[in-house]
Structures are given as C-alpha cells and as structure tokens.
Amino acid sequence: MKATVTQLTNDLIASYARYGGINHLDGKNLPSKRTISLITVDLLRLLFPGFFDEKLIHSSELKAETAVLLDSVLGALEDEIRKSLEYNPPADLAKKDITTAAHTITREFLNRLPQVREILQTDVEAAYAGDPAALSKEEVIVAYPFIETIAVQRLAHELYQKHIPLIPRIMTEWAHARTGMDLHPGAKIGTHFFVDHCTGTVVGETATIGNHVKMYHGVTLGAKSTSHVEQLRGKKRHPTIEDHVTIYPGATILGGDTVIGAGTTIGGNVFIMDSVAPNSLVIYDGLDMRVLNKADKDKPAPGVRI
Amino acid sequence: MKATVTQLTNDLIASYARYGGINHLDGKNLPSKRTISLITVDLLRLLFPGFFDEKLIHSSELKAETAVLLDSVLGALEDEIRKSLEYNPPADLAKKDITTAAHTITREFLNRLPQVREILQTDVEAAYAGDPAALSKEEVIVAYPFIETIAVQRLAHELYQKHIPLIPRIMTEWAHARTGMDLHPGAKIGTHFFVDHCTGTVVGETATIGNHVKMYHGVTLGAKSTSHVEQLRGKKRHPTIEDHVTIYPGATILGGDTVIGAGTTIGGNVFIMDSVAPNSLVIYDGLDMRVLNKADKDKPAPGVRI
Amino acid sequence: MKATVTQLTNDLIASYARYGGINHLDGKNLPSKRTISLITVDLLRLLFPGFFDEKLIHSSELKAETAVLLDSVLGALEDEIRKSLEYNPPADLAKKDITTAAHTITREFLNRLPQVREILQTDVEAAYAGDPAALSKEEVIVAYPFIETIAVQRLAHELYQKHIPLIPRIMTEWAHARTGMDLHPGAKIGTHFFVDHCTGTVVGETATIGNHVKMYHGVTLGAKSTSHVEQLRGKKRHPTIEDHVTIYPGATILGGDTVIGAGTTIGGNVFIMDSVAPNSLVIYDGLDMRVLNKADKDKPAPGVRI
C-alpha cells in the first residue's frame, strides 16, 4: 500500500511539473471561492433582512445585527479584493497602493447597497406583476430563484465597474450553480427586470437590457462565435434589448450589433442574428411545422423524418 | 473603521424604511426555507428508505427508524404549516382555528405517503422502461435527478391541494435548484411519468399531464404572457397533455386551451400554441433549414445569415 | 401523538412491503452517494492542486499533502468499487475475486490521473482560447463550470471503461446537479473540448465527440425515443461529432447514425436527425420567421398566432 501511494504521488507530482498552467501554487494568492460564497450570502442577508436568515429579526435588534454583519463583510471582502488586485493589478495601480485601493473600493461598494436595494425593489415588483402564479411579494423573494440571481448580478456589476478581477465572476457563477441562470457581471440591466424560471438563461458580458424587460428560461443573449477571439476581448459582442421587450422561452439572440426595438415580443425558440424594429412580433410560425397523423407515417411524405 | 460601519449601517437602515416591501420583519413569521429543506429530505428518506440515508437500514431496525423519523417530521412540518397559515390564512379559516388546522392537515398529509409511494413506483418503472442507459431500478432511484424532482412535486401537490401557502413552492424550488426542473406544485401529473435529464424543463401551475407521458429536458408547458395578470391568477393558463404523449428536448407548448392529443409525439425544439389531434407527429422539418457548404459562404445566397 | 405515529408507521411499513422495487434494504449494499461525492471533490483537488482547496498549498508541502490525499482516496474508492461490483458483478467476475478486482481497478484508475490531467489541460486551453470574456486560465479553472464538469466526466469515463456499475453515473450526476450539464460517463470526448455556460447541455452514453469541438449551453446529443428500449441497451444511439465542429445554443442532434462532418457549424435552436457533410453551415433561417408590426396584429394574417 505504502509503495503504491509513493509511486502514485511521484507520478502526479511529475505531472504537476510537466503540464503547467492548470495548477496554482505559491506566488499570487487567488481569491477564495468559498469565502466569496459566504460573503455573497451575507450580502443577500443585508439586502433582504429577515429572508435569508434562519431566525426572524426583530426591529429592536435590526440596527445592532446589521452593524455586526456589515463589520464582518467589510473585513472579509477587503481581504478578497486585495488578493484579487494583487493577482491581476490594473495597469494604473502601483503595487504599493493595492492595500489602500482595496480598502477604498470595499467601502465604496458597501456604500452602494441602498442604491442596489432601490433597483432590486423594482425587480420584485416586476416579478410579482408578471407572474399570475405569485401570491405575494414575500413569496417572490422567498421562493423565486430570479431574485437571488439578479441581486447577485447587480452586486457583482458594481465590482465589475470598479475593474476587480475574478470576484464578480465567482459571485455570478455561485448564483448560476444555484439557479441555472448565467448573468455575466458585465451586463447592463435596467429597472423592473424579471426572468421567470431562470434555468438555462444566459446574458453575455456586453449585453444591454432596458427597463421593464421580461424574459423566460432558456433565453440566450449571446455572441457570435469566432476564431478571432483576442480581437474581441472588451468589444461589444452581445445584443441590446430596449425597454418593454418580452422574450419567450428558448429564444436565442446573438450579436453585438443586434438591437431588439422597444415594445417587441420575441416568440419561443426563435433564433435571431439581426436587429428588429420597435413594436414587432417575431414568431416561429406554425406553418413551418409538419403535423401528421401517425397512421400516415409509413407512406412516403416529403420532409417527414421522425 | 467603527465610524464607517456606523455610517453604512445608518444608510442601510434608512433604506429598509424607505423601500418597503422587500424585507420582512416582526409581524407574521414566514415559514423557514431551511427547515422546509430539511423536512423535504426527511420525506424523501421515508419514501425511499435506504436510498437517501447515509447508512444502510436493516429490516430489523426499519420500523423503529421509520417511527423516529415520522415523529420528527410530524412536529417540524406542523410548525411550518401553522406559520404558513398564520402568514396567509384561507378566507374560511378563523384565526383561532389555525393551530388545530395545522395539526389536522399535517396528519392528513403524512397519511397520504403510502399513496404517494404507489404512484412514484409507476414513475420509477417508466424511467427504467424508457431509458436504454438505465441498468437497474436502483440506478434510477440513486442516480436519476428525475425521481427526486417528481417525488418532491407529488408531495408538494398534496399540500397545494390543501391550500397551504408558500411551503409547496419552497419545496419544488428546492428540487428545482438541485435538478434544474421546475415542476409547479399545482400541476396535475398522471402515473408512469418520466422526464429524462430534467434540466430546463418547466411545467406550469395549471398544466394537466395524463398517464404514460415521457418528456425530455428543456420542455416548457407554459402560459402565454399577458398584461392582464391579475385576471389570470387561478385560471387555467397551461396546456393539457393527454396519455401516451412523448415530447422531445426543447419543445415549447403554451396556453391553457392547448390540448396535445393522446399518443402524439412532439419533435425537438418545436413551438406550439394550438391544440394537436390525437396520434399526431409534430415535427420541426429539415426543409426549413439551410445546409450550406462553407466554401459557398461568400457567394450571395438568400437567407444565409451566419 | 404517539398513537398517530404508530399508525402512520404501520401504514408506511405495509407500503414498503406492498410496492417493492423502490426501496433497498439488507442484501446488496449500494455504493454511497455521499461518499462518492466526497471522493469526487478529492479527485478534483488532486487534478487541480490549489484550486479546490481552502488553503493555498505551498510547493514545499505539495508532495506530502498529495500523498495524504491519495492515500485517503485510495481506501475510500476501493470500498465503493467493491460495493458496486458486489451489487452488480460483471459476468466474467467470480464472487470470490471481487475484493482483489476492486483493489486492482482502484490502483489502475489512480495511475491514470496524470493522463487525465494531460487531456484536461487541452480543455482549459480551449476554454481560454474560445471565450473573449475569459481574462486568464486561472479564471477559467476557478470560475467556469465547464472545467469541473468535464474533469468529472473524464474521471467517470475511466471507471465506465472498466465496467464499474453505478459509480460513474453517480459522479456525473453530482456534476450535473452543480452545473446543469449532463455528460454521460460513456461518451467518448476528444481533446480541446469546450462548452460555454453548460446549463442544459446533454451528451448521451454512446456519443462520440472529436477534437477541438466547441459547444454552448442547451445543446443535446441525444437518442431517438423508441418503444424498443430493451433492444437498444448498449447499442450506438447518439450522434458522432467530428473534429473542429461548433454547435450553437439550443441545437438538438439525435440518432446513432447521425454524423456531423468535420469543420461544420450548427446554428442555434436547429433540430437535426440526419448526417451533415464536412464543412457545412446548418442554420435555422430567418426566412421561416414572421416579423410583424404589432399595429397590424388585429388584421387577419396567415400564420400569425401570437
């Protein structure tokens, strides 16, 4: 047994040396995925007091509990932001200034929480107004995966705008793993946003979404694939969705120049790579489907392939 | 540091007061998401003894262990049902009768477990019969996300029928987060149901599904979106799927009047808002696709858009 | 209370006896889902040292920590493999040889870790090269759900090839639950594979994927459904994807005879059950969609159904 372990260990250690690039040892200290998950949960507790906590918070304790939680988040987040900046410092940040920058950015970020709550309230309203199955706004917050996902994206977007590496993406991937919806931290999302069911919906880094947009699960706001990846980093590659647009399940909309005009409805399973004028209906029309009686299945029929 | 925390706290507390409706303090006590998750796991252990437990249960201990588990679930679930009824009491339930009602409903619910097991056995059979990759019924229970999801929906449906607020939805969202399949507690689902792979499949509140229905991942049985949400709460908004229907991945079927007739097969990625006669094949036909040689890509060709 | 619990227990125990086949007691000891999850996480730590650990590993401790971890995995995995072989022994394995077989297979499997790392490095390269949003290979490993899912599939595939029952599927379902991507352990997947976003992508047991294949979320490489399930167990039922193919979100490709030729691009939401020649573009063409002005909505128009 002992000899086996020694040999397996030696082979694996040799592999670590041979195939560089997939392990990270010594040197720069990556932010911790687990710590960022815990911070994300604490931020949700600060945004929706009483909803993500185990015990009910009473008004009399609210201020004291909020202060304790904020103090804890402040310290933990500052550490992770410092590690993230050390790992990949912005061009204009000197090494000696990183600690101070982490300190300042963390405070600025936490200062934004009231504004984040303000916009999240419009999302809660949109979810309640948009789903006949919702019985109350409390049900929306406690049981809809959407609220958790959009809250995390709006928080991550604040850090993304401050050019913090890694952390914003780790935050949105935490939500992605829980709800199946992948909203990139870079996406600019307006007020009164609602995505019902969430699973499989993907919104890319440079997508822009207006106000009062309603989407369903399985919707992609994506980029056209290309072999010229390096030229595209940082460029606008994902669609623009204007105000009051509704997008049904399974629709795929691609391209940085694609603009879906205000007031438009995009039907289910539609595939779009061109812009659409305001107030349009874009539908996958039943005329393109074949509806056949199974009794006729064995007769040769053009296009029947099942 | 202390001053910063105090200021951040004050701003956030002010925000709690300003944007009401997204936090819940004092007053009515919402059921606990975490407790309901634990109860759900215990219910799965009661439904499939030996599968969701860490240690193997021997026949000699089965009765004693079942009694202990039932006793624990009984107390915990009664508490949550009482909180749920206090939060949003049905019109015909007086405040003083809530504790008694919670007591009665919990017992009635647990009494239904043998019937729930009976119908779940038909689902296990359908999964094993429907997937050539399944090697045994044990593999289906231990490794297929479907069984967990349908078991939770059938449990939640029992509570939904008793008009318990919030808890049924929290239960199905627990399963949705784990498996990516969102089966609303309100959906009426027949025997021998099977959904392979599960991710992204959504079945709405008022959907009706017959016996021997087989579906795949990414299938939506949804509602047409509307601006008249308030008028629709409680109305039939989702499709009816009759017996022996098969629905391939990515199909989207919308509307409360839409009936998919018995014995029908719905092809992959199809979008449907109309009823379909029994024994039909509905397919997205290859004739509507363009297949082009990439060498011809630069020649002008009508409809080529990639 | 006591009487209620006794009655509920008796009814449930009677149900366990009545509906056999959905519980597992005594007799053969199924492998433990929870233990296999823990082993899977430890295997990821061995493949990507420093990424899935809480604390940073320094070079000086790497060898000692690797040996400890390998030793622990060796024992735990051998136990689970033995239980799995006892549960469903291959035809050519005598009962008395199971313990020795479990011992040998576990060592052979762990011996393959360096080779698994070698091919995973090509996946990391493909992910970094294929996504303009990726800023570094470290970001790919720490934040992309794809790397975790493909690593688990490549590990499970090694055990699948050795005809170990249950464990490979439990491993890939662990990853499926976390990332929404269901890669069957049986699928043969070439080098430089990348799936962006992952959610809802399904690759079936007998699928074959070449080198340098790029896919997106919501892609299905599936089987045609059939009522002759028993005849199909073990047969080739899922498509073959040749080298350098790109498949956009939501495409569904079905059938064991379906071959997607090298260099082909499959557009979003396309449904395919036939082979496609090399270097093709297969697109869902905009000509089949209706784009209408909402002002014209009330005029009768053929095919308008929204």
PDB file of N, CA and C in Angstrom, chain B residues 28-32 36 77-90 93 98 102 159 163-168 170:
ATOM      1  N   LYS B  28     -45.880  38.875  10.873  1.00  0.00           N
ATOM      2  CA  LYS B  28     -46.080  37.485  10.523  1.00  0.00           C
ATOM      3  C   LYS B  28     -44.752  36.786  10.273  1.00  0.00           C
ATOM      4  N   ASN B  29     -44.705  35.562  10.710  1.00  0.00           N
ATOM      5  CA  ASN B  29     -43.488  34.770  10.693  1.00  0.00           C
ATOM      6  C   ASN B  29     -43.507  33.832   9.488  1.00  0.00           C
ATOM      7  N   LEU B  30     -42.724  34.175   8.451  1.00  0.00           N
ATOM      8  CA  LEU B  30     -42.685  33.318   7.266  1.00  0.00           C
ATOM      9  C   LEU B  30     -42.167  31.933   7.613  1.00  0.00           C
ATOM     10  N   PRO B  31     -42.648  30.898   6.925  1.00  0.00           N
ATOM     11  CA  PRO B  31     -42.032  29.576   7.108  1.00  0.00           C
ATOM     12  C   PRO B  31     -40.549  29.640   6.745  1.00  0.00           C
ATOM     13  N   SER B  32     -39.750  28.815   7.388  1.00  0.00           N
ATOM     14  CA  SER B  32     -38.298  28.839   7.189  1.00  0.00           C
ATOM     15  C   SER B  32     -37.894  27.959   6.012  1.00  0.00           C
ATOM     16  N   ILE B  36     -37.782  23.805   5.862  1.00  0.00           N
ATOM     17  CA  ILE B  36     -38.562  23.080   4.841  1.00  0.00           C
ATOM     18  C   ILE B  36     -37.650  22.193   3.988  1.00  0.00           C
ATOM     19  N   LEU B  77     -43.046  19.771  10.561  1.00  0.00           N
ATOM     20  CA  LEU B  77     -43.940  20.194   9.484  1.00  0.00           C
ATOM     21  C   LEU B  77     -45.164  20.925  10.033  1.00  0.00           C
ATOM     22  N   GLU B  78     -45.674  20.438  11.188  1.00  0.00           N
ATOM     23  CA  GLU B  78     -46.830  21.117  11.788  1.00  0.00           C
ATOM     24  C   GLU B  78     -46.498  22.575  12.116  1.00  0.00           C
ATOM     25  N   ASP B  79     -45.297  22.804  12.655  1.00  0.00           N
ATOM     26  CA  ASP B  79     -44.842  24.179  12.939  1.00  0.00           C
ATOM     27  C   ASP B  79     -44.842  25.056  11.686  1.00  0.00           C
ATOM     28  N   GLU B  80     -44.271  24.523  10.626  1.00  0.00           N
ATOM     29  CA  GLU B  80     -44.157  25.324   9.394  1.00  0.00           C
ATOM     30  C   GLU B  80     -45.526  25.571   8.768  1.00  0.00           C
ATOM     31  N   ILE B  81     -46.401  24.570   8.822  1.00  0.00           N
ATOM     32  CA  ILE B  81     -47.751  24.750   8.272  1.00  0.00           C
ATOM     33  C   ILE B  81     -48.513  25.802   9.072  1.00  0.00           C
ATOM     34  N   ARG B  82     -48.338  25.774  10.393  1.00  0.00           N
ATOM     35  CA  ARG B  82     -49.001  26.792  11.228  1.00  0.00           C
ATOM     36  C   ARG B  82     -48.510  28.194  10.855  1.00  0.00           C
ATOM     37  N   LYS B  83     -47.184  28.360  10.718  1.00  0.00           N
ATOM     38  CA  LYS B  83     -46.633  29.668  10.342  1.00  0.00           C
ATOM     39  C   LYS B  83     -47.161  30.110   8.979  1.00  0.00           C
ATOM     40  N   SER B  84     -47.239  29.142   8.073  1.00  0.00           N
ATOM     41  CA  SER B  84     -47.702  29.452   6.725  1.00  0.00           C
ATOM     42  C   SER B  84     -49.164  29.894   6.726  1.00  0.00           C
ATOM     43  N   LEU B  85     -50.007  29.215   7.531  1.00  0.00           N
ATOM     44  CA  LEU B  85     -51.426  29.592   7.613  1.00  0.00           C
ATOM     45  C   LEU B  85     -51.595  30.939   8.321  1.00  0.00           C
ATOM     46  N   GLU B  86     -50.737  31.200   9.330  1.00  0.00           N
ATOM     47  CA  GLU B  86     -50.807  32.500  10.011  1.00  0.00           C
ATOM     48  C   GLU B  86     -50.414  33.627   9.063  1.00  0.00           C
ATOM     49  N   TYR B  87     -49.435  33.341   8.216  1.00  0.00           N
ATOM     50  CA  TYR B  87     -48.960  34.353   7.266  1.00  0.00           C
ATOM     51  C   TYR B  87     -50.057  34.729   6.273  1.00  0.00           C
ATOM     52  N   ASN B  88     -50.786  33.729   5.796  1.00  0.00           N
ATOM     53  CA  ASN B  88     -51.772  33.985   4.751  1.00  0.00           C
ATOM     54  C   ASN B  88     -52.949  33.024   4.920  1.00  0.00           C
ATOM     55  N   PRO B  89     -53.810  33.267   5.923  1.00  0.00           N
ATOM     56  CA  PRO B  89     -54.885  32.318   6.233  1.00  0.00           C
ATOM     57  C   PRO B  89     -55.932  32.256   5.114  1.00  0.00           C
ATOM     58  N   PRO B  90     -56.399  31.059   4.770  1.00  0.00           N
ATOM     59  CA  PRO B  90     -57.512  30.950   3.811  1.00  0.00           C
ATOM     60  C   PRO B  90     -58.729  31.709   4.337  1.00  0.00           C
ATOM     61  N   LEU B  93     -60.889  30.218   7.177  1.00  0.00           N
ATOM     62  CA  LEU B  93     -60.234  29.706   8.385  1.00  0.00           C
ATOM     63  C   LEU B  93     -60.083  30.829   9.420  1.00  0.00           C
ATOM     64  N   ILE B  98     -56.399  28.110  13.574  1.00  0.00           N
ATOM     65  CA  ILE B  98     -55.211  27.808  12.769  1.00  0.00           C
ATOM     66  C   ILE B  98     -54.388  26.671  13.364  1.00  0.00           C
ATOM     67  N   ALA B 102     -53.562  23.232  11.424  1.00  0.00           N
ATOM     68  CA  ALA B 102     -52.187  22.804  11.110  1.00  0.00           C
ATOM     69  C   ALA B 102     -51.975  21.364  11.577  1.00  0.00           C
ATOM     70  N   LEU B 159     -49.904  19.186  -0.490  1.00  0.00           N
ATOM     71  CA  LEU B 159     -50.072  20.385   0.347  1.00  0.00           C
ATOM     72  C   LEU B 159     -50.764  21.506  -0.440  1.00  0.00           C
ATOM     73  N   HIS B 163     -54.402  23.928   0.085  1.00  0.00           N
ATOM     74  CA  HIS B 163     -54.329  25.394   0.122  1.00  0.00           C
ATOM     75  C   HIS B 163     -53.325  25.934   1.135  1.00  0.00           C
ATOM     76  N   ILE B 164     -52.222  25.209   1.350  1.00  0.00           N
ATOM     77  CA  ILE B 164     -51.161  25.722   2.218  1.00  0.00           C
ATOM     78  C   ILE B 164     -50.328  26.727   1.421  1.00  0.00           C
ATOM     79  N   PRO B 165     -50.183  27.975   1.909  1.00  0.00           N
ATOM     80  CA  PRO B 165     -49.375  28.933   1.157  1.00  0.00           C
ATOM     81  C   PRO B 165     -47.877  28.659   1.308  1.00  0.00           C
ATOM     82  N   LEU B 166     -47.108  29.095   0.365  1.00  0.00           N
ATOM     83  CA  LEU B 166     -45.629  29.166   0.382  1.00  0.00           C
ATOM     84  C   LEU B 166     -44.900  27.823   0.441  1.00  0.00           C
ATOM     85  N   ILE B 167     -45.268  26.934   1.380  1.00  0.00           N
ATOM     86  CA  ILE B 167     -44.477  25.710   1.582  1.00  0.00           C
ATOM     87  C   ILE B 167     -44.364  24.861   0.316  1.00  0.00           C
ATOM     88  N   PRO B 168     -45.468  24.606  -0.407  1.00  0.00           N
ATOM     89  CA  PRO B 168     -45.331  23.771  -1.609  1.00  0.00           C
ATOM     90  C   PRO B 168     -44.316  24.345  -2.602  1.00  0.00           C
ATOM     91  N   ILE B 170     -41.826  26.446  -1.943  1.00  0.00           N
ATOM     92  CA  ILE B 170     -40.455  26.363  -1.403  1.00  0.00           C
ATOM     93  C   ILE B 170     -39.913  24.945  -1.620  1.00  0.00           C
TER      94      ILE B 170
END
